[in-house]
Amino acid sequence: MKKNFALWIILTIMLIKGLVWTFIIPPLQNPDEPVHFAYVQFMGEENRMPIQTSEQSFSHELNLFTMAVKLNEVAFKPESKYSTNQPIYDMLSKPENNNPLQRVSDGSNLAAGYPPGYYFFASLFYKLGYETTIIFRFYAVRIFSVLLSLVAVTLAYFAGKKMEPNSNFLASVLAITTGMHPMFSMIGSAVNNDIMMDVVSIALLLWLFTISTGSISKKTLIIGGLLCGFGLIIKAHMVYVCGFILFSALLIFIKKYGIKFTLRSAVIVSVPMLILYLPWAFFSLRHYGSFTGGVSMQPQGDVSLGLKWYFQNAFLNEAGRNRFFDLWIRTYWAKFGWLDTRFNSILIYKLVALIVITGLTGAVYGIIRRRENYKIVLFCLLFSIGNVLFLYLVEIIYFSEYHNFMLQGRYLFTSLVPINLVLIYGFKYIFQKHTNYVYYSAAFLMILFNLMSISLIYSRYY
């Protein structure tokens, strides 16, 4: 414990921060939280996966819950503060509404087509409060997300230790900039499968750093396969993450050990990955006609809008430029809840954009000049850029079918640690003689940003 004393302090602070976010955001006010909780409830009650159909169904108990916390009134009306419908809220604790018969649904909803990885473990926390009210069970699942966010912070810390083994500075700052990121804080306090996807993404990054810097054992290879297999049964976004990490590992194996070792290692990684993934893949193929997940129930958009319109309005005109800023600055860094809960001053977002551009410029400069750890920084930059391109490709395919947009900045959080590393090292490359000040500034600014975001959310809802 003494060896990683800084980590324990950070985790204690992150736990407090996570609980603050958990209880300051009203129930069901995180993005898509009702449908994710409906999935958790179905698994917790039925002990099986739901099947997505063209209909959407909540249990009677969850319907009462949404009315009790005035979900629609609060979420989609900017002037509305959080309040409860007290008579309905009180009904939730009455025996006739707080029993398994009121928790029954057919399981179909917008989230039902997702893989079961996150929901299985979330349902275990749901069951911890099985005899209690839905309010208690709901917050039990939110706290599960807080615990997952602590795992993410821990993994980020050890990723930093891999890069600078003799210093706690990078490890601590990387843990802080990860855990204190405002949008990650929101995800890390929500009933949502994104948080587990982000945890596994960081774990895979740490795994790649491990095999690139040390010897490779059979156990290490099996762990990599388990991480990839489990990642693929969390969310389809993990196809890119697992593919990029495994391809990078393949190149490392070939360079360090040759073809024979690479082939043997590929088999060892593939077996546990397929054991975990194939049951879901066949289930998905049977019910949805694909290996990756269910069909969407997104309302149909304007069928007259083709791909030419998409490219024009996503990239090539003022609306496209505004959307680009909104995606990668506002909704990646600070835009919360169902509503567009954002800072009123555009100056805050412009400062964030300036910091990002400066950090990226410094990273490119350092890579060209082959500064400290430039190979890892280059990898992180390529991984992040590739992730953006992958997400746009998914959106283009989605747009072709539904004729509307789907991309949100938080989808890029599978690259959260790589992006943080690129920005931190970018400033280190620019201010080489003031490295410690770069570390202090990065940690301080992210903590300040988090506190500002808490204040913003509080003023929005209360």
Coordinates of N, CA, C and O in Angstrom, one line a residue, residues 9 26 54 56 100 111 125 131 142 146 151 201 207 256 275 323 343 383 386 400 408 421 452:
I9 N -4.7 7.7 -2.3 CA -5.3 9.0 -2.1 C -6.2 9.4 -3.3 O -7.3 10.0 -3.1
P26 N -30.2 13.8 -10.9 CA -31.4 13.2 -10.5 C -31.6 11.8 -11.2 O -31.0 11.5 -12.2
S54 N -39.8 -4.7 -32.2 CA -40.2 -3.4 -32.7 C -41.0 -2.7 -31.6 O -41.3 -1.5 -31.8
Q56 N -41.5 -1.4 -27.5 CA -40.7 -1.0 -26.3 C -41.6 -1.2 -25.0 O -42.7 -0.8 -25.0
P100 N -42.1 -8.7 -7.0 CA -41.7 -9.2 -8.3 C -42.7 -9.1 -9.4 O -42.4 -9.0 -10.6
A111 N -32.2 -0.5 -25.6 CA -30.9 -1.0 -25.2 C -30.9 -2.5 -25.3 O -29.8 -3.1 -25.2
F125 N -25.6 -6.3 -8.7 CA -25.8 -5.2 -7.8 C -27.3 -4.9 -7.6 O -27.7 -4.5 -6.5
E131 N -35.0 -7.0 -2.2 CA -36.2 -6.9 -1.3 C -36.5 -5.4 -1.0 O -37.4 -5.1 -0.2
R142 N -26.1 2.4 -10.0 CA -25.2 3.6 -10.2 C -23.9 3.5 -9.5 O -22.9 3.8 -10.0
V146 N -19.8 3.7 -10.4 CA -18.7 4.4 -9.6 C -17.5 3.5 -9.4 O -16.4 3.9 -9.6
V151 N -11.9 1.5 -11.1 CA -11.0 0.6 -11.8 C -10.4 1.3 -13.0 O -9.1 1.1 -13.2
S201 N -11.3 -0.9 -22.4 CA -10.4 -0.3 -23.3 C -9.1 0.2 -22.7 O -8.0 0.0 -23.2
W207 N -2.5 -3.6 -21.2 CA -2.0 -4.9 -21.7 C -1.0 -4.7 -22.8 O 0.1 -5.4 -22.8
K256 N 9.6 -8.6 -32.3 CA 10.4 -9.1 -31.1 C 10.8 -10.6 -31.2 O 11.8 -11.0 -30.7
I275 N -14.1 -18.1 -27.0 CA -15.0 -18.8 -26.0 C -16.0 -17.8 -25.4 O -17.1 -18.1 -25.1
R323 N -21.3 21.6 -35.9 CA -21.5 20.2 -35.3 C -20.2 19.6 -34.9 O -20.1 18.9 -33.9
F343 N -22.2 24.9 -20.5 CA -21.9 26.2 -20.0 C -22.4 27.3 -20.9 O -22.4 27.2 -22.1
F383 N -4.2 5.8 -32.7 CA -5.3 5.1 -32.1 C -6.5 6.0 -32.0 O -7.6 5.6 -32.4
G386 N -7.8 7.0 -35.5 CA -8.5 5.9 -36.1 C -9.8 5.7 -35.5 O -10.8 5.3 -36.2
S400 N -27.2 6.1 -43.6 CA -27.7 5.5 -44.9 C -29.0 4.8 -44.6 O -29.9 4.7 -45.5
Q408 N -22.0 10.8 -30.8 CA -21.9 11.7 -29.6 C -20.4 11.6 -29.2 O -19.8 10.6 -29.3
L421 N -2.9 11.2 -22.7 CA -1.5 11.0 -22.9 C -0.9 11.9 -24.0 O 0.1 12.6 -23.8
M452 N -16.4 22.9 -11.7 CA -17.3 23.8 -12.4 C -18.5 23.1 -13.0 O -19.6 23.6 -13.0

